[in-house]
């Protein structure tokens, strides 16, 4: 009686081994599902004598394989494609893009250029994924996610001419500060603010909006120069401010807030050489058998085991893998087509989640945007193609991969229905609006419509389409699939609050492993208790 938690755990460890300690820690809430991903530390011998089959070799499957083999499980990983990584997919010269219903494209980029067809940026708060990059020795570099030299463009604003992001940000801020400052001076906010706060707010607004001493906005050097400061008498002269109505008419004005989202920080990260360097890192570390071209056809579980039948897509043979547990990371829309003896409600939950749409189009191009002082970042154009994304790597080299379309959601669905040549022509046309004359510089287009990519057939589930938002996803199917189903554990980014981020795959996989570890520890502890009682 009266012993501390630490000494209790110490004694338990001495009696029941690492597994019992781990289970008790989970029960005490010390190792509950992590609120944020850190390095996992499953006890080394936890999985000894136990086996797991992992379905799908995306980030979730790779995290599961890496951690479970470290914990002593016998691991088999089954992946339908001839490569690992799943949505983490980098295209280079010679890569093939197979899409259902389309002619296969072969990428013809210059040497050294690449296009991250799926994930392309990692925010600083995705500590789980960044942790694996660090542990697996995957070098990172800065991904410049926002450039104030890039543009916002809208047909009905500024005569159809693009507006530089810095002007969009700072002219808007100037006008809003002026309006608020006027309202304050006229006493319109006397009910809402104390005299003392009003007194403090006025000078702040002057600084915030770069207003003159009368509280008027007359333009600011923050929006850029009409004449840059130079030598001797070349004085700096700021640009004329754009009329407020032109800013308000710009449908992309909200994109001036893009980098204020935590997910879209101005400075993000990318693996040097392409996002699939993370996959290569896992591949170097994992020693368990990894079966590629292994398309899972059927999952059947009995009280004692789970059997997974798969087809070797090269040899045409069919094999069955047996294990104590299955970790199933297949996208739900794909899993819906796999035979199983899952309970009816589970099957219904899997089949009921619609998938979203997303498209990317990349070109090989000379770096004309750098002549416009754009080094990385994004121009926002809206519509079907949504944005133009400039490369952060290879600055000042001859050529770069310009992403001339990255759109998701309803507009992306319609865009993907267009013939590929039409998609390319539209993306080219967008570049012409932002960088007139340079559309002809674009070569070697690579089009990825995720709704047509085999073994994904969509970029992520449309949980949000049912009224939920990333970070706030919750519905009965989501909850059900997040529970173990007998010996089967569903896992993957789609079962996290970030279905569109690799961090979601990491967090979901780690949670799944914690659940399996707890179950194993409990059964070990029960076995020992029975043995000592006998
Ligand atoms: C366009 C786009 C942009 C994105 N941008 C970002 C970003 O910038 N940053 C970021 O962090 N994340 C981003 N993401 C999200 C990120 O890619 C995913 O959240 C993450 O990679 C999902 O990992 P997963 O393991 O859960 O699923 P997946 O990667 O889909 O893995 C599932 C695996 O199952 C395999 N499989 C399917 N069917 C079978 C079968 N029958 N038998 C065997 N195997 C099968 C698939 O081939 C695949 O390898 C983006 C995704 C897309 C599509």
Coordinates of C-alpha atoms and ligand atoms in Angstrom, one line a residue:
X1 CA 0.0 0.0 0.0
X2 CA 1.0 3.5 -0.4
X3 CA 3.7 2.9 -3.1
X4 CA 4.3 5.5 -5.8
X5 CA 3.2 4.9 -9.4
X6 CA 6.9 4.6 -10.4
X7 CA 7.7 1.8 -7.9
X8 CA 4.4 0.1 -8.7
X9 CA 5.5 0.0 -12.4
X10 CA 9.0 -1.1 -11.4
X11 CA 7.6 -4.1 -9.4
X12 CA 5.1 -5.0 -12.1
X13 CA 7.9 -5.0 -14.7
X14 CA 9.9 -7.4 -12.5
X15 CA 7.0 -9.8 -12.3
X16 CA 5.3 -9.5 -15.7
X17 CA 8.0 -8.2 -18.0
X18 CA 7.9 -5.3 -20.4
X19 CA 4.5 -6.3 -21.8
X20 CA 2.8 -6.1 -18.4
X21 CA 4.5 -2.8 -17.6
X22 CA 3.3 -1.3 -20.9
X23 CA -0.3 -2.5 -20.4
X24 CA -0.4 -1.0 -17.0
X25 CA 1.0 2.3 -18.2
X26 CA -1.7 2.4 -20.8
X27 CA -4.3 1.7 -18.2
X28 CA -2.9 4.3 -15.9
X29 CA -3.2 6.8 -18.8
X30 CA 0.5 7.3 -19.0
X31 CA 0.7 6.1 -22.5
X32 CA -2.7 6.8 -23.8
X33 CA -3.2 7.6 -27.5
X34 CA -0.7 10.4 -28.0
X35 CA -2.1 13.9 -28.4
X36 CA 0.8 14.5 -30.7
X37 CA 3.0 12.1 -32.4
X38 CA 6.4 11.6 -30.8
X39 CA 8.8 8.7 -31.3
X40 CA 7.0 5.4 -30.5
X41 CA 8.5 3.1 -28.0
X42 CA 6.8 -0.2 -28.0
X43 CA 8.6 -2.7 -25.7
X44 CA 11.2 -4.6 -27.7
X45 CA 9.9 -8.1 -26.9
X46 CA 6.2 -7.3 -27.0
X47 CA 5.4 -9.0 -30.2
X48 CA 7.6 -12.1 -29.7
X49 CA 5.7 -15.2 -31.0
X50 CA 3.0 -13.0 -32.6
X51 CA 2.4 -12.2 -36.2
X52 CA 0.8 -9.4 -38.2
X53 CA 0.0 -8.9 -41.8
X54 CA -0.1 -5.2 -42.9
X55 CA -2.2 -4.4 -45.9
X56 CA -1.0 -1.4 -47.9
X57 CA 2.5 0.1 -48.0
X58 CA 1.6 3.8 -47.8
X59 CA 3.0 5.9 -44.9
X60 CA 0.5 4.2 -42.4
X61 CA 1.6 0.7 -43.5
X62 CA 5.3 1.6 -43.4
X63 CA 5.0 3.1 -39.9
X64 CA 3.2 0.0 -38.8
X65 CA 5.8 -2.4 -40.3
X66 CA 8.8 -0.3 -39.0
X67 CA 7.5 -0.2 -35.4
X68 CA 6.0 -3.7 -35.2
X69 CA 9.2 -5.4 -36.4
X70 CA 11.1 -3.4 -33.8
X71 CA 8.6 -4.7 -31.1
X72 CA 9.4 -8.3 -32.2
X73 CA 6.3 -9.1 -34.3
X74 CA 6.6 -11.3 -37.3
X75 CA 5.6 -8.8 -40.0
X76 CA 4.4 -9.3 -43.6
X77 CA 3.6 -6.3 -45.6
X78 CA 1.4 -6.6 -48.8
X79 CA 1.4 -3.8 -51.3
X80 CA -0.5 -3.9 -54.6
X81 CA 1.7 -1.5 -56.5
X82 CA 5.2 -2.2 -57.8
X83 CA 6.4 0.6 -55.4
X84 CA 5.9 1.5 -51.8
X85 CA 4.6 4.9 -50.6
X86 CA 1.0 4.9 -51.8
X87 CA -0.1 8.5 -52.2
X88 CA 3.5 9.5 -51.4
X89 CA 4.5 9.4 -55.0
X90 CA 7.2 11.4 -56.8
X91 CA 7.3 11.6 -60.6
X92 CA 10.6 11.9 -62.5
X93 CA 11.8 11.4 -66.1
X94 CA 10.5 8.0 -67.2
X95 CA 7.8 7.6 -64.5
X96 CA 4.6 6.2 -65.8
X97 CA 1.2 7.6 -64.9
X98 CA -1.5 5.0 -65.3
X99 CA -5.0 6.3 -64.9
X100 CA -8.2 4.3 -65.4
X101 CA -9.8 5.2 -68.8
X102 CA -6.8 7.2 -70.0
X103 CA -3.7 6.5 -72.1
X104 CA -0.7 5.9 -69.9
X105 CA 1.6 9.0 -69.7
X106 CA 5.4 8.7 -69.5
X107 CA 6.9 11.6 -67.7
X108 CA 9.6 13.4 -69.8
X109 CA 11.0 16.0 -67.4
X110 CA 14.6 17.1 -67.6
X111 CA 17.1 15.4 -65.4
X112 CA 16.9 16.4 -61.8
X113 CA 13.3 17.7 -62.0
X114 CA 10.6 16.0 -60.1
X115 CA 6.9 16.4 -59.3
X116 CA 5.4 15.3 -56.0
X117 CA 2.1 14.0 -57.3
X118 CA 0.6 13.6 -53.9
X119 CA 2.1 15.2 -50.7
X120 CA 4.5 18.0 -51.4
X121 CA 4.9 19.9 -48.1
X122 CA 5.3 19.2 -44.4
X123 CA 4.3 21.8 -41.8
X124 CA 6.5 22.3 -38.7
X125 CA 3.8 21.0 -36.3
X126 CA 3.7 17.5 -38.0
X127 CA 6.2 16.2 -35.5
X128 CA 5.3 12.5 -36.1
X129 CA 6.4 12.6 -39.7
X130 CA 9.3 15.0 -39.1
X131 CA 10.4 12.6 -36.3
X132 CA 10.6 9.7 -38.8
X133 CA 12.5 11.9 -41.3
X134 CA 15.0 12.6 -38.6
X135 CA 15.2 9.0 -37.4
X136 CA 15.4 7.5 -40.9
X137 CA 18.1 10.1 -42.0
X138 CA 15.9 11.8 -44.6
X139 CA 17.4 15.2 -45.4
X140 CA 14.9 18.1 -45.5
X141 CA 15.0 21.5 -47.0
X142 CA 12.7 24.5 -46.8
X143 CA 9.6 24.4 -48.9
X144 CA 8.7 28.0 -49.6
X145 CA 5.0 27.8 -49.3
X146 CA 4.2 31.5 -49.6
X147 CA 5.9 34.2 -51.7
X148 CA 4.7 37.8 -51.5
X149 CA 6.0 38.2 -55.0
X150 CA 3.5 35.7 -56.3
X151 CA 0.0 36.7 -57.4
X152 CA -3.7 36.6 -56.8
X153 CA -5.6 36.7 -60.1
X154 CA -9.3 37.1 -60.8
X155 CA -11.0 37.9 -64.2
X156 CA -13.1 40.7 -62.8
X157 CA -10.4 42.6 -60.9
X158 CA -7.6 45.0 -61.9
X159 CA -8.5 44.7 -65.6
X160 CA -7.7 40.9 -65.5
X161 CA -4.1 41.7 -64.5
X162 CA -2.6 39.8 -61.6
X163 CA -2.1 41.5 -58.3
X164 CA 1.1 40.9 -56.4
X165 CA 0.5 39.1 -53.1
X166 CA 2.3 41.8 -51.1
X167 CA 0.1 44.5 -52.6
X168 CA -3.0 42.4 -52.0
X169 CA -2.0 41.9 -48.4
X170 CA -0.8 45.4 -47.5
X171 CA -3.3 47.6 -49.5
X172 CA -6.2 45.6 -48.0
X173 CA -4.7 46.0 -44.6
X174 CA -4.2 49.7 -45.2
X175 CA -7.8 50.3 -46.3
X176 CA -9.3 48.3 -43.5
X177 CA -7.1 50.2 -41.0
X178 CA -8.2 53.5 -42.4
X179 CA -11.9 52.5 -42.2
X180 CA -11.5 51.4 -38.6
X181 CA -9.5 54.4 -37.7
X182 CA -12.3 56.7 -39.2
X183 CA -15.0 54.7 -37.3
X184 CA -13.0 55.2 -34.1
X185 CA -12.5 58.9 -34.7
X186 CA -16.2 59.4 -35.4
X187 CA -17.1 57.7 -32.1
X188 CA -18.8 54.8 -33.9
X189 CA -17.1 52.3 -31.6
X190 CA -17.5 54.2 -28.3
X191 CA -19.9 51.6 -27.1
X192 CA -17.5 48.8 -27.8
X193 CA -14.2 50.1 -26.5
X194 CA -13.1 52.1 -23.5
X195 CA -11.6 55.5 -24.0
X196 CA -8.2 54.1 -22.9
X197 CA -8.4 51.2 -25.5
X198 CA -9.5 53.6 -28.2
X199 CA -6.5 55.8 -27.5
X200 CA -4.2 52.8 -27.8
X201 CA -5.9 51.4 -30.9
X202 CA -5.5 54.5 -33.1
X203 CA -1.7 54.5 -33.1
X204 CA -1.7 50.8 -33.6
X205 CA -3.9 51.1 -36.7
X206 CA -1.6 53.7 -38.0
X207 CA 1.3 51.3 -37.7
X208 CA -0.7 48.2 -38.8
X209 CA -2.0 49.8 -42.0
X210 CA 0.9 52.3 -42.6
X211 CA -1.6 55.2 -42.4
X212 CA -0.5 58.8 -42.6
X213 CA -0.9 61.2 -39.6
X214 CA -4.5 62.0 -40.6
X215 CA -5.4 58.3 -40.5
X216 CA -5.6 58.0 -44.3
X217 CA -4.1 55.2 -46.3
X218 CA -2.1 56.6 -49.3
X219 CA -0.1 53.6 -50.2
X220 CA 2.8 51.8 -48.6
X221 CA 6.3 50.6 -49.5
X222 CA 5.2 47.2 -48.0
X223 CA 3.1 46.8 -51.2
X224 CA 6.2 47.1 -53.4
X225 CA 8.0 49.9 -55.2
X226 CA 7.2 51.8 -58.4
X227 CA 10.9 52.7 -58.2
X228 CA 13.2 50.6 -56.1
X229 CA 15.8 52.5 -54.0
X230 CA 19.1 52.5 -55.8
X231 CA 22.4 54.2 -55.9
X232 CA 22.9 58.0 -55.3
X233 CA 19.7 59.9 -56.1
X234 CA 17.5 56.9 -57.0
X235 CA 15.0 57.2 -54.2
X236 CA 12.5 54.6 -53.4
X237 CA 8.9 55.3 -54.5
X238 CA 6.1 53.1 -53.4
X239 CA 3.5 51.8 -55.8
X240 CA 0.2 53.5 -56.1
X241 CA -2.3 51.7 -54.0
X242 CA -4.9 49.8 -55.9
X243 CA -8.4 51.0 -55.6
X244 CA -10.1 49.2 -52.7
X245 CA -12.9 48.1 -55.1
X246 CA -10.4 46.2 -57.3
X247 CA -9.1 44.3 -54.3
X248 CA -12.6 43.5 -53.1
X249 CA -13.5 42.4 -56.7
X250 CA -10.7 39.9 -56.6
X251 CA -12.1 36.5 -55.8
X252 CA -8.8 35.3 -54.5
X253 CA -8.4 38.1 -51.9
X254 CA -8.9 35.6 -49.1
X255 CA -5.7 33.8 -50.3
X256 CA -3.8 36.7 -48.7
X257 CA -4.6 34.8 -45.5
X258 CA -3.4 31.5 -46.8
X259 CA -0.1 31.4 -44.8
X260 CA -1.9 32.3 -41.6
X261 CA -3.3 28.7 -41.5
X262 CA -1.1 26.5 -39.3
X263 CA -1.1 23.9 -42.1
X264 CA 0.0 26.4 -44.7
X265 CA 2.8 28.2 -42.9
X266 CA 5.0 30.4 -45.1
X267 CA 8.0 28.2 -44.4
X268 CA 7.4 24.5 -44.6
X269 CA 9.6 21.5 -45.4
X270 CA 10.2 19.0 -48.2
X271 CA 12.6 16.1 -48.4
X272 CA 15.6 16.9 -50.6
X273 CA 15.0 15.2 -54.0
X274 CA 11.3 14.4 -53.6
X275 CA 8.7 13.3 -51.0
X276 CA 9.4 9.6 -51.8
X277 CA 12.8 10.0 -50.0
X278 CA 10.7 9.3 -46.9
X279 CA 9.5 6.1 -48.4
X280 CA 13.1 5.2 -49.3
X281 CA 14.1 5.8 -45.7
X282 CA 11.5 3.4 -44.4
X283 CA 12.5 0.9 -47.0
X284 CA 16.1 1.0 -45.9
X285 CA 15.1 0.4 -42.3
X286 CA 12.4 -2.3 -42.7
X287 CA 13.9 -5.8 -42.8
X288 CA 10.6 -7.9 -42.8
X289 CA 9.3 -9.4 -46.0
X290 CA 7.6 -6.7 -48.2
X291 CA 5.5 -8.2 -51.0
X292 CA 5.0 -5.8 -53.8
X293 CA 2.5 -6.4 -56.7
X294 CA 0.5 -8.2 -54.0
X295 CA -3.1 -7.2 -54.5
X296 CA -5.3 -8.1 -51.6
X297 CA -8.5 -9.9 -52.7
X298 CA -10.0 -11.2 -49.5
X299 CA -9.8 -10.9 -45.7
X300 CA -11.2 -13.6 -43.6
X301 CA -10.9 -13.8 -39.8
X302 CA -11.8 -16.6 -37.4
X303 CA -11.5 -16.5 -33.6
X304 CA -7.9 -17.8 -33.9
X305 CA -6.4 -16.0 -36.9
X306 CA -6.9 -13.7 -39.8
X307 CA -6.2 -14.9 -43.4
X308 CA -5.5 -12.5 -46.2
X309 CA -5.6 -13.8 -49.8
X310 CA -3.7 -11.8 -52.4
X311 CA -2.9 -12.1 -56.0
X312 CA 0.7 -11.7 -57.3
X313 CA 0.0 -9.2 -60.2
X314 CA 3.1 -10.2 -62.0
X315 CA 3.0 -14.0 -61.7
X316 CA -0.8 -14.2 -61.6
X317 CA -0.6 -16.6 -58.6
X318 CA -2.8 -16.4 -55.5
X319 CA -1.5 -16.8 -52.0
X320 CA -2.8 -16.6 -48.5
X321 CA -1.0 -15.1 -45.5
X322 CA -2.1 -16.0 -42.0
X323 CA -1.4 -13.9 -38.9
X324 CA -2.6 -13.1 -35.4
X325 CA -3.6 -9.6 -36.5
X326 CA -4.2 -7.6 -39.7
X327 CA -3.5 -3.9 -40.0
X328 CA -5.6 -2.7 -42.9
X329 CA -4.6 0.6 -44.4
X330 CA -6.3 0.4 -47.8
X331 CA -8.3 3.5 -48.7
X332 CA -11.9 2.8 -47.8
X333 CA -13.3 3.0 -51.4
X334 CA -10.7 0.3 -52.4
X335 CA -11.4 -1.8 -49.3
X336 CA -15.1 -1.8 -50.2
X337 CA -14.2 -3.9 -53.2
X338 CA -12.2 -6.5 -51.2
X339 CA -14.1 -9.7 -50.2
X340 CA -14.3 -10.1 -46.4
X341 CA -16.3 -11.7 -43.6
X342 CA -16.5 -8.4 -41.8
X343 CA -19.8 -7.7 -39.9
X344 CA -22.5 -6.0 -41.9
X345 CA -22.3 -2.6 -40.1
X346 CA -18.5 -2.6 -40.7
X347 CA -19.0 -3.3 -44.4
X348 CA -21.7 -0.6 -44.7
X349 CA -19.4 1.9 -43.0
X350 CA -16.5 1.1 -45.3
X351 CA -18.8 1.3 -48.4
X352 CA -20.5 4.5 -47.4
X353 CA -17.7 7.1 -47.4
X354 CA -17.4 9.0 -50.7
X355 CA -14.0 10.0 -52.0
X356 CA -12.9 13.4 -53.0
X357 CA -11.3 14.7 -56.2
X358 CA -7.9 16.2 -56.8
X359 CA -5.8 17.0 -59.8
X360 CA -2.2 18.2 -60.3
X361 CA -0.5 19.2 -63.6
X362 CA 3.2 19.8 -63.7
X363 CA 5.3 21.2 -66.6
X364 CA 9.1 21.4 -67.2
X365 CA 9.9 25.0 -67.8
X366 CA 12.8 27.6 -67.8
X367 CA 12.6 29.6 -64.6
X368 CA 10.9 32.7 -66.0
X369 CA 9.1 33.3 -62.7
X370 CA 12.4 33.9 -60.9
X371 CA 12.8 36.9 -63.3
X372 CA 9.6 38.2 -61.6
X373 CA 11.3 37.7 -58.2
X374 CA 9.2 34.7 -57.4
X375 CA 11.2 32.1 -55.6
X376 CA 8.8 29.3 -54.4
X377 CA 5.3 30.1 -53.1
X378 CA 2.0 30.0 -54.8
X379 CA -0.1 32.2 -57.2
X380 CA -3.9 31.8 -56.6
X381 CA -6.2 31.8 -59.6
X382 CA -9.3 30.0 -58.4
X383 CA -11.5 28.0 -60.8
X384 CA -10.8 24.5 -61.9
X385 CA -7.0 24.7 -61.7
X386 CA -6.9 26.8 -58.5
X387 CA -3.3 27.7 -58.2
X388 CA 0.2 27.8 -59.7
X389 CA 2.9 26.5 -57.4
X390 CA 6.6 27.5 -58.0
X391 CA 9.5 25.2 -57.0
X392 CA 11.5 25.9 -53.9
X393 CA 14.5 23.8 -54.9
X394 CA 17.1 24.3 -57.6
X395 CA 16.9 28.1 -57.4
X396 CA 18.8 29.8 -60.3
X397 CA 19.3 26.6 -62.2
X398 CA 18.1 26.4 -65.8
X399 CA 14.8 24.7 -65.5
X400 CA 12.2 23.8 -62.8
X401 CA 9.0 21.9 -62.4
X402 CA 6.1 24.4 -62.4
X403 CA 2.9 23.0 -61.0
X404 CA 0.2 24.8 -63.0
X405 CA -2.8 23.1 -61.5
X406 CA -3.6 21.8 -58.0
X407 CA -7.3 21.8 -57.3
X408 CA -9.6 19.6 -55.2
X409 CA -13.3 19.3 -54.4
X410 CA -16.2 19.9 -56.7
X411 CA -14.4 22.0 -59.3
X412 CA -11.7 19.3 -59.5
X413 CA -14.4 16.6 -60.3
X414 CA -15.5 18.5 -63.4
X415 CA -11.9 19.2 -64.4
X416 CA -10.9 15.5 -64.2
X417 CA -13.9 14.7 -66.5
X418 CA -12.3 16.8 -69.3
X419 CA -10.0 15.2 -71.9
X420 CA -6.3 15.3 -70.8
X421 CA -5.3 17.6 -73.6
X422 CA -8.0 20.0 -72.6
X423 CA -6.8 19.9 -69.0
X424 CA -3.3 20.7 -70.2
X425 CA -4.5 23.6 -72.4
X426 CA -6.4 25.1 -69.5
X427 CA -3.4 24.9 -67.2
X428 CA -1.3 26.5 -69.9
X429 CA -3.8 29.3 -70.3
X430 CA -3.6 30.1 -66.6
X431 CA 0.1 30.5 -66.8
X432 CA -0.4 32.8 -69.7
X433 CA -2.6 35.1 -67.6
X434 CA 0.1 35.3 -64.8
X435 CA 3.2 35.3 -67.0
X436 CA 2.1 36.5 -70.4
X437 CA 4.2 35.0 -73.2
X438 CA 5.6 32.2 -71.2
X439 CA 2.9 29.6 -71.9
X440 CA 4.9 28.5 -74.9
X441 CA 7.9 27.8 -72.6
X442 CA 6.0 25.0 -70.8
X443 CA 6.9 21.5 -71.9
X444 CA 6.5 17.8 -70.9
X445 CA 3.1 18.1 -69.1
X446 CA 2.3 15.5 -66.5
X447 CA -1.3 15.2 -65.5
X448 CA -2.5 13.4 -62.3
X449 CA -6.2 13.0 -61.7
X450 CA -6.3 11.2 -58.4
X451 CA -9.8 9.9 -58.9
X452 CA -8.4 7.7 -61.7
X453 CA -5.3 6.4 -60.1
X454 CA -5.6 2.7 -59.4
X455 CA -5.4 1.6 -55.8
X456 CA -6.5 5.0 -54.6
X457 CA -9.2 6.2 -57.0
X458 CA -9.4 9.5 -55.0
X459 CA -7.1 11.7 -53.0
X460 CA -8.8 11.3 -49.6
X461 CA -12.3 10.4 -48.3
X462 CA -14.9 13.2 -48.4
X463 CA -15.7 12.9 -44.7
X464 CA -16.0 16.6 -44.9
X465 CA -18.6 16.3 -47.6
X466 CA -20.9 15.0 -45.0
X467 CA -20.7 18.2 -43.0
X468 CA -17.4 17.5 -41.1
X469 CA -14.3 19.6 -41.4
X470 CA -10.7 18.5 -41.1
X471 CA -9.8 18.5 -37.5
X472 CA -13.5 18.0 -36.5
X473 CA -14.4 14.8 -38.3
X474 CA -16.8 12.6 -36.5
X475 CA -19.7 10.4 -37.6
X476 CA -20.8 6.8 -36.7
X477 CA -18.9 5.2 -39.5
X478 CA -15.7 7.1 -38.6
X479 CA -16.0 5.9 -34.9
X480 CA -16.9 2.3 -35.9
X481 CA -13.9 2.0 -38.2
X482 CA -11.6 3.4 -35.6
X483 CA -12.5 0.4 -33.3
X484 CA -10.8 -3.0 -33.7
X485 CA -12.9 -5.5 -35.5
X486 CA -11.9 -8.8 -34.1
X487 CA -8.3 -9.3 -35.2
X488 CA -8.6 -6.6 -37.9
X489 CA -7.4 -3.0 -37.2
X490 CA -8.3 -0.4 -39.8
X491 CA -5.8 2.3 -40.0
X492 CA -4.5 5.1 -42.3
X493 CA -4.8 8.9 -42.8
X494 CA -8.5 8.4 -43.5
X495 CA -9.1 7.4 -39.9
X496 CA -7.4 10.5 -38.5
X497 CA -8.5 14.1 -38.2
X498 CA -6.1 14.9 -41.1
X499 CA -7.1 12.6 -44.0
X500 CA -5.2 14.9 -46.4
X501 CA -1.9 14.8 -44.5
X502 CA 0.8 12.2 -44.0
X503 CA 0.8 13.2 -40.4
X504 CA -2.7 11.7 -40.2
X505 CA -1.3 8.4 -41.5
X506 CA 1.4 8.5 -38.9
X507 CA -0.9 9.3 -36.0
X508 CA -3.5 6.7 -37.0
X509 CA -0.8 4.0 -37.4
X510 CA 0.7 4.8 -34.0
X511 CA -2.7 4.7 -32.4
X512 CA -3.4 1.3 -34.0
X513 CA -0.1 0.0 -32.7
X514 CA -0.9 1.2 -29.2
X515 CA -4.2 -0.6 -29.3
X516 CA -2.6 -3.9 -30.5
X517 CA 0.2 -3.5 -27.9
X518 CA -2.3 -3.0 -25.2
X519 CA -4.2 -6.1 -26.3
X520 CA -1.1 -8.2 -26.4
X521 CA 0.1 -7.0 -23.0
X522 CA -3.3 -7.8 -21.5
X523 CA -3.3 -11.3 -22.9
X524 CA 0.3 -11.8 -21.6
X525 CA -0.6 -10.6 -18.2
X526 CA -3.7 -12.8 -18.1
X527 CA -1.7 -15.8 -19.2
X528 CA 0.8 -15.2 -16.4
X529 CA -2.0 -14.7 -13.8
X530 CA -3.6 -17.9 -14.9
X531 CA -0.2 -19.7 -14.7
X532 CA 0.6 -18.4 -11.2
X533 CA -2.9 -19.3 -10.0
X534 CA -2.6 -22.9 -11.3
Ligands
LIG1 C1 -2.9 15.5 -54.2 C2 -2.5 15.2 -52.8 C3 -1.8 16.2 -52.1 C4 -1.4 15.9 -50.8 N1 -0.6 16.8 -50.2 C5 -0.1 16.5 -49.0 C6 1.0 17.4 -48.4 O1 1.4 18.4 -49.0 N2 1.5 17.0 -47.2 C7 1.1 15.9 -46.6 O2 1.7 15.6 -45.5 N3 0.2 15.1 -47.1 C8 -0.4 15.4 -48.3 N4 -1.3 14.5 -48.8 C9 -1.9 13.4 -48.0 C10 -1.0 12.2 -47.9 O3 -0.5 11.8 -49.1 C11 -1.8 11.0 -47.3 O4 -2.6 11.5 -46.2 C12 -1.0 9.9 -46.9 O5 0.1 9.7 -47.8 C13 -1.9 8.6 -46.7 O6 -1.1 7.5 -46.3 P1 -1.9 6.1 -46.0 O7 -0.8 5.1 -45.8 O8 -3.0 6.4 -45.0 O9 -2.7 5.8 -47.4 P2 -2.1 5.4 -48.9 O10 -0.8 6.2 -49.1 O11 -3.2 5.6 -49.8 O12 -1.7 3.9 -48.7 C14 -2.6 2.9 -49.0 C15 -1.8 1.8 -49.7 O13 -2.7 0.7 -50.0 C16 -2.3 0.1 -51.2 N5 -3.4 -0.7 -51.7 C17 -4.6 -0.3 -52.2 N6 -5.4 -1.3 -52.6 C18 -4.7 -2.4 -52.3 C19 -4.9 -3.8 -52.4 N7 -6.1 -4.3 -52.9 N8 -4.0 -4.7 -52.0 C20 -2.8 -4.3 -51.5 N9 -2.5 -2.9 -51.4 C21 -3.4 -2.0 -51.7 C22 -2.0 1.3 -52.1 O14 -1.3 1.0 -53.2 C23 -1.3 2.2 -51.1 O15 0.1 2.0 -51.1 C24 -1.7 14.7 -50.2 C25 -2.4 13.7 -50.9 C26 -2.8 14.0 -52.2 C27 -3.5 12.9 -52.9

